[in-house]
Tab-separated table of C-alpha atoms in Angstrom:
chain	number	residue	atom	x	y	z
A	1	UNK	CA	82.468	178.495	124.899
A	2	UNK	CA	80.062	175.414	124.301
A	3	UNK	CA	82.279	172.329	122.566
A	4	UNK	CA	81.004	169.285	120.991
A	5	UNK	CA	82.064	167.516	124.284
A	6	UNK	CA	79.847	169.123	126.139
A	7	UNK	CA	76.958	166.895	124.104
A	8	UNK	CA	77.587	163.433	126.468
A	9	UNK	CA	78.541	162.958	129.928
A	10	UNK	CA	80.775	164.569	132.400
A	11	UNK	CA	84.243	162.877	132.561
A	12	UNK	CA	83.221	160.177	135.134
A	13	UNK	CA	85.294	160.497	138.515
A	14	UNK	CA	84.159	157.209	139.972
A	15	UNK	CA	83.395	153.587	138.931
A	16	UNK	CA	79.802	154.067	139.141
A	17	UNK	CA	79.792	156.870	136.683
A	18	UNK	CA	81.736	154.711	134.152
A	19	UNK	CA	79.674	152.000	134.730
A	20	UNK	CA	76.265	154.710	133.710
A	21	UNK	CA	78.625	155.874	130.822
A	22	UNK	CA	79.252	152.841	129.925
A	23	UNK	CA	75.507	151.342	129.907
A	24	UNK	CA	74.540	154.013	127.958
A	25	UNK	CA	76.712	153.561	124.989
A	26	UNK	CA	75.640	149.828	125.005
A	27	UNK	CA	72.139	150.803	125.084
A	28	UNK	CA	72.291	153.152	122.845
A	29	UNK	CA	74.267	151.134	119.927
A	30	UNK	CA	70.995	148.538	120.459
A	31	UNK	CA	69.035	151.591	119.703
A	32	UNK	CA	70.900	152.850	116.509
A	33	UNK	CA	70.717	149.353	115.130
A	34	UNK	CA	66.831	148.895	115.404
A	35	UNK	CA	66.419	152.133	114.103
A	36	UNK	CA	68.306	151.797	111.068
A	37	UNK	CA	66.985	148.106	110.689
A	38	UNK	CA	63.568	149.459	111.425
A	39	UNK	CA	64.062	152.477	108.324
A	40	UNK	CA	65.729	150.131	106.081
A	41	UNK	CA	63.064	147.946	106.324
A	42	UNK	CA	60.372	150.769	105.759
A	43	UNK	CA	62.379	152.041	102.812
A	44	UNK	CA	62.660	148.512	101.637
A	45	UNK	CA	58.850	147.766	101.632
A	46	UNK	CA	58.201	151.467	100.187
A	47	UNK	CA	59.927	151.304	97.139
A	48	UNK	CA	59.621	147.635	96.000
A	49	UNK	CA	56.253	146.422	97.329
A	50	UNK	CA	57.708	143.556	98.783
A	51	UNK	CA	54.845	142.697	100.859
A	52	UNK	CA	54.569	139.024	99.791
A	53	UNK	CA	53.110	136.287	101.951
A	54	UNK	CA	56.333	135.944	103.784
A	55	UNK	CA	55.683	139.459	105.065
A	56	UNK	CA	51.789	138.994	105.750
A	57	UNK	CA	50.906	135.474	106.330
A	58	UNK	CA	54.234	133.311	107.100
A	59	UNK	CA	54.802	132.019	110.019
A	60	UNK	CA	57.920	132.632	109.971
A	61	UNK	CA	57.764	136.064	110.039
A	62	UNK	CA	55.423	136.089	113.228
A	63	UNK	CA	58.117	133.816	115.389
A	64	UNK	CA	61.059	136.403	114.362
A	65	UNK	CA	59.291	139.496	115.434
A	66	UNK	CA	58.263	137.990	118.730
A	67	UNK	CA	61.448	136.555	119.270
A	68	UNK	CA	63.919	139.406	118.131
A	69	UNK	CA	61.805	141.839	121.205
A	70	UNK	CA	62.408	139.602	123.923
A	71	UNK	CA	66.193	138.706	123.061
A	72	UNK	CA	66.886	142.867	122.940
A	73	UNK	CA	64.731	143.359	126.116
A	74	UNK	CA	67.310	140.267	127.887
A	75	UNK	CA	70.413	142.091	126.203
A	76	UNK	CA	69.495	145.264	128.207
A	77	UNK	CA	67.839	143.670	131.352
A	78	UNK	CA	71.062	141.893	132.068
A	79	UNK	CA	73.436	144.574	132.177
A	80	UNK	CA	71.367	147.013	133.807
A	81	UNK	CA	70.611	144.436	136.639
A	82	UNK	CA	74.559	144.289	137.082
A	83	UNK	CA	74.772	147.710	136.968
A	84	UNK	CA	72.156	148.526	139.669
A	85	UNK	CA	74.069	145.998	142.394
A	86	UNK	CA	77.010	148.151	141.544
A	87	UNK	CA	75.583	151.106	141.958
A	88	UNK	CA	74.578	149.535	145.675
A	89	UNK	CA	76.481	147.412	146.406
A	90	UNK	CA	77.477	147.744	150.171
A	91	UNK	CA	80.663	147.548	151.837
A	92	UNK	CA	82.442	149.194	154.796
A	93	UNK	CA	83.197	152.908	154.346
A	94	UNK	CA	86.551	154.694	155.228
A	95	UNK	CA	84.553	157.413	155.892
A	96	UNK	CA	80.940	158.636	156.718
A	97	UNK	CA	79.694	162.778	155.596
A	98	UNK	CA	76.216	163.733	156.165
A	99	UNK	CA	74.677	166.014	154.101
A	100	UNK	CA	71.220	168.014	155.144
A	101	UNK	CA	68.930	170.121	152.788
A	102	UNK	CA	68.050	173.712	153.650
A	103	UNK	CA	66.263	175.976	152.070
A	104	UNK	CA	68.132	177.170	150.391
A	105	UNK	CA	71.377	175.549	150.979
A	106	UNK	CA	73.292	172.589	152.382
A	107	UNK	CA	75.004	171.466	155.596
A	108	UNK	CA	77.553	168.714	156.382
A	109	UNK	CA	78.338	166.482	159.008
A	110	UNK	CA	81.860	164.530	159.417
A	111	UNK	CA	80.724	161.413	161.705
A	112	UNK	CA	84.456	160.339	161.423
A	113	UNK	CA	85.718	163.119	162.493
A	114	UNK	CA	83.433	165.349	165.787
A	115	UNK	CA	83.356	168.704	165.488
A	116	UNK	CA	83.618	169.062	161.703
A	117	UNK	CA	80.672	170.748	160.862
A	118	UNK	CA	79.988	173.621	158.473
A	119	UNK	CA	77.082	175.246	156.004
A	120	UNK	CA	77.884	175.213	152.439
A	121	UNK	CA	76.200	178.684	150.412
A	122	UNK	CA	76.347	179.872	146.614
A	123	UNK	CA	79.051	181.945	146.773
A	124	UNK	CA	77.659	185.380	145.300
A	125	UNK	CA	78.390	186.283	141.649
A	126	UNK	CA	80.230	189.729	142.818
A	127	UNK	CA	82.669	187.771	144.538
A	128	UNK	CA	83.840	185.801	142.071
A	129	UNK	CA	86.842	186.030	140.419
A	130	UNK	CA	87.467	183.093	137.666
A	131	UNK	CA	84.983	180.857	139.180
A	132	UNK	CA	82.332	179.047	137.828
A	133	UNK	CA	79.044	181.410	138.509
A	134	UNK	CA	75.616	179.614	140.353
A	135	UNK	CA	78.274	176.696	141.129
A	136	UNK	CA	80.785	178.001	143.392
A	137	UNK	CA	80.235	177.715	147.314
A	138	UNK	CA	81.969	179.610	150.450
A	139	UNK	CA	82.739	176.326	151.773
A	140	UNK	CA	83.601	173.042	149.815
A	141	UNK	CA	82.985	169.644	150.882
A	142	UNK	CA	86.510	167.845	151.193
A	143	UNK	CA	86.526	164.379	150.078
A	144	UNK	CA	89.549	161.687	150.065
A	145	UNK	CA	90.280	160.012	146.622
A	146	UNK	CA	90.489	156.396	146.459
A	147	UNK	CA	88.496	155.697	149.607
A	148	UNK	CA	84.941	154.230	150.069
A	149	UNK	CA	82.881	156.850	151.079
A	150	UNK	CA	78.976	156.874	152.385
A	151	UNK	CA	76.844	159.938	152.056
A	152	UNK	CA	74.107	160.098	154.360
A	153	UNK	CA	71.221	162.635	152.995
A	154	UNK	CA	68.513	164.208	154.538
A	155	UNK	CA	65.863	167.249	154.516
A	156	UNK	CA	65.933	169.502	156.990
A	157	UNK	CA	62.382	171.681	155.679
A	158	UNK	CA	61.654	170.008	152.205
A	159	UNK	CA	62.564	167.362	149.973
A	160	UNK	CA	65.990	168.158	148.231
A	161	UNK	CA	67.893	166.293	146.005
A	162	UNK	CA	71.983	165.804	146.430
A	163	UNK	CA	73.123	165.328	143.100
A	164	UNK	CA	76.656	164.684	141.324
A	165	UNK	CA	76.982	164.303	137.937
A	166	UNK	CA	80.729	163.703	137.505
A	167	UNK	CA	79.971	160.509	140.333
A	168	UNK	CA	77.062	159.441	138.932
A	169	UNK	CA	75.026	160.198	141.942
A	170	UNK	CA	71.557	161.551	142.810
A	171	UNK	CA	70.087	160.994	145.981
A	172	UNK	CA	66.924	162.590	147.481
A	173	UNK	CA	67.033	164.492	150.490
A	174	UNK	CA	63.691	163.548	152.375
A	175	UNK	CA	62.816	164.806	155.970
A	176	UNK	CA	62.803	162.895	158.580
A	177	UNK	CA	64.210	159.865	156.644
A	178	UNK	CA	68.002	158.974	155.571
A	179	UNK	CA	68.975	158.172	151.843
A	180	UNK	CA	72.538	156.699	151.955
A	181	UNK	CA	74.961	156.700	148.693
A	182	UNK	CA	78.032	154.810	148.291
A	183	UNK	CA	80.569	155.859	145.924
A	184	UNK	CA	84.347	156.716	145.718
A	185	UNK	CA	86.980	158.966	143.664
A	186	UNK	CA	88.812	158.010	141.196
A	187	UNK	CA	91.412	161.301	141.088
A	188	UNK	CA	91.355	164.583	142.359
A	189	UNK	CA	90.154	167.531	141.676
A	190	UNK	CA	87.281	169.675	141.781
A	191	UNK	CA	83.629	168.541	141.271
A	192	UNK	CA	80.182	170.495	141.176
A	193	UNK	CA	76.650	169.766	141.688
A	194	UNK	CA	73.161	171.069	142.475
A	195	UNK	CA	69.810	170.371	143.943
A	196	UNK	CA	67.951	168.351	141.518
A	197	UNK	CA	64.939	168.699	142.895
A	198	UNK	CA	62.382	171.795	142.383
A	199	UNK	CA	62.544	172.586	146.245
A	200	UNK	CA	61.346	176.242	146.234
A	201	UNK	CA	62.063	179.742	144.547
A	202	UNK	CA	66.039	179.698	145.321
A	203	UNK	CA	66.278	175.802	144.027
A	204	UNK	CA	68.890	176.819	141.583
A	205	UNK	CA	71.115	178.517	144.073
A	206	UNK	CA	72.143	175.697	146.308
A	207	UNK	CA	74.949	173.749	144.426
A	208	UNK	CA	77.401	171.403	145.565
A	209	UNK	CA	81.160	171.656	145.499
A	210	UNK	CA	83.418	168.892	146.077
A	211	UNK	CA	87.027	169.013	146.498
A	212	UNK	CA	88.582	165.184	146.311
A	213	UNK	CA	91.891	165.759	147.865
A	214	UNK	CA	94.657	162.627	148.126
A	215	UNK	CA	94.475	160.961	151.800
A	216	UNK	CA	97.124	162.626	153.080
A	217	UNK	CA	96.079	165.798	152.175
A	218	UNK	CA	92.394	165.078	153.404
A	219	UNK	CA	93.785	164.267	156.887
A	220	UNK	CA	96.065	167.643	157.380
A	221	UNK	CA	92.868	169.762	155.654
A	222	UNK	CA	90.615	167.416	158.735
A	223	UNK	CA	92.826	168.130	161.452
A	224	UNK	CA	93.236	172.041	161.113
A	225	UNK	CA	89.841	172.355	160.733
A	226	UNK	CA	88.531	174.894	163.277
């Protein structure tokens, strides 16, 4: 059943999603406040006819209006820039996954560790039990919490898009050409996705399920994998 939680964000499960989340409330407080400054002022002008020579001829007037724009356009430029380099900033991964597009679902690659290889499909709704339906796959991608990760993404037929909400992450899946995200986990869990980009009739039945597992845990799961 919908609750009123449900009207933001996911709970962020990585640094880069709180740092979206986080951007976003900034930006929109600065957008609450010039819209109530902006109706005030309407309502203001409406009802008292205040429109005086400080309103239409001052000079005054002329510098604040030009001035207020660009100091709210340098409030939002700034944190956004420092939120971008965050978003990609590089550094050396603990471990490498590469994900490929299909049509009309998606493969992964474990450069780390050869041999680890599998295809990820929509698990279909008459075998679910309590799962979530159109989100569930056969096969989940395992993921170690509290490690630097890179995701390598790719097309195999036509351009996909590998996309995480929970991680703040969206990535397009080109062929012949390799996008590359860098994120980690904050905590485990399990985390869903889906194709965000309209890749054909099935688009909406090739999501993405990621289990974020504690190292330890993540190594036993890599080594029994047959």
């Amino acid at each position: 059943m919908p609750t009123w939680h449900m009207l933001s964000f996911q709970d962020s499960a990585s640094p880069s999603m709180e740092q979206l989340t986080m951007f976003h409330d900034f930006t929109m407080a600065i957008l609450t406040l010039i819209t109530v400054m902006v109706g005030l002022n309407l309502i203001f002008i409406s009802f008292y006819k205040l429109t005086d020579r400080f309103l239409l001829q001052e000079q005054t007037i002329e510098i604040i209006w030009t001035a207020c724009p660009v100091f709210i356009l340098l409030l939002i430029a700034l944190p956004s820039l420092q939120t971008l380099y965050l978003l990609d900033d590089p550094f050396s991964p603990n471990i490498t996954v590469k994900a490929v597009g299909h049509q009309w679902y998606w493969s992964y690659e474990y450069s780390d560790f050869p041999g680890i290889e599998f295809d990820a499909y929509m698990s279909p709704t008459s075998d679910l039990t309590s799962q979530t339906r159109l989100l569930e796959t056969d096969n989940s991608l395992a993921l170690p919490i509290h490690s630097q990760i890179r995701l390598i993404t790719t097309g195999a037929d036509v351009i996909h898009s590998w996309a995480v909400p929970a991680f703040g992450l969206k990535a397009d899946a080109v062929p012949g050409r390799l996008n590359q995200l860098m994120f980690s986990i904050k905590r485990p869990g399990i985390f869903y996705g889906q194709c965000s980009e309209i890749c054909g009739s099935n688009h909406s039945f090739m999501p993405i399920k990621i289990e974020a597992l504690p190292m330890k845990n993540f190594l036993d799961w890599a080594l029994s994998f047959k």
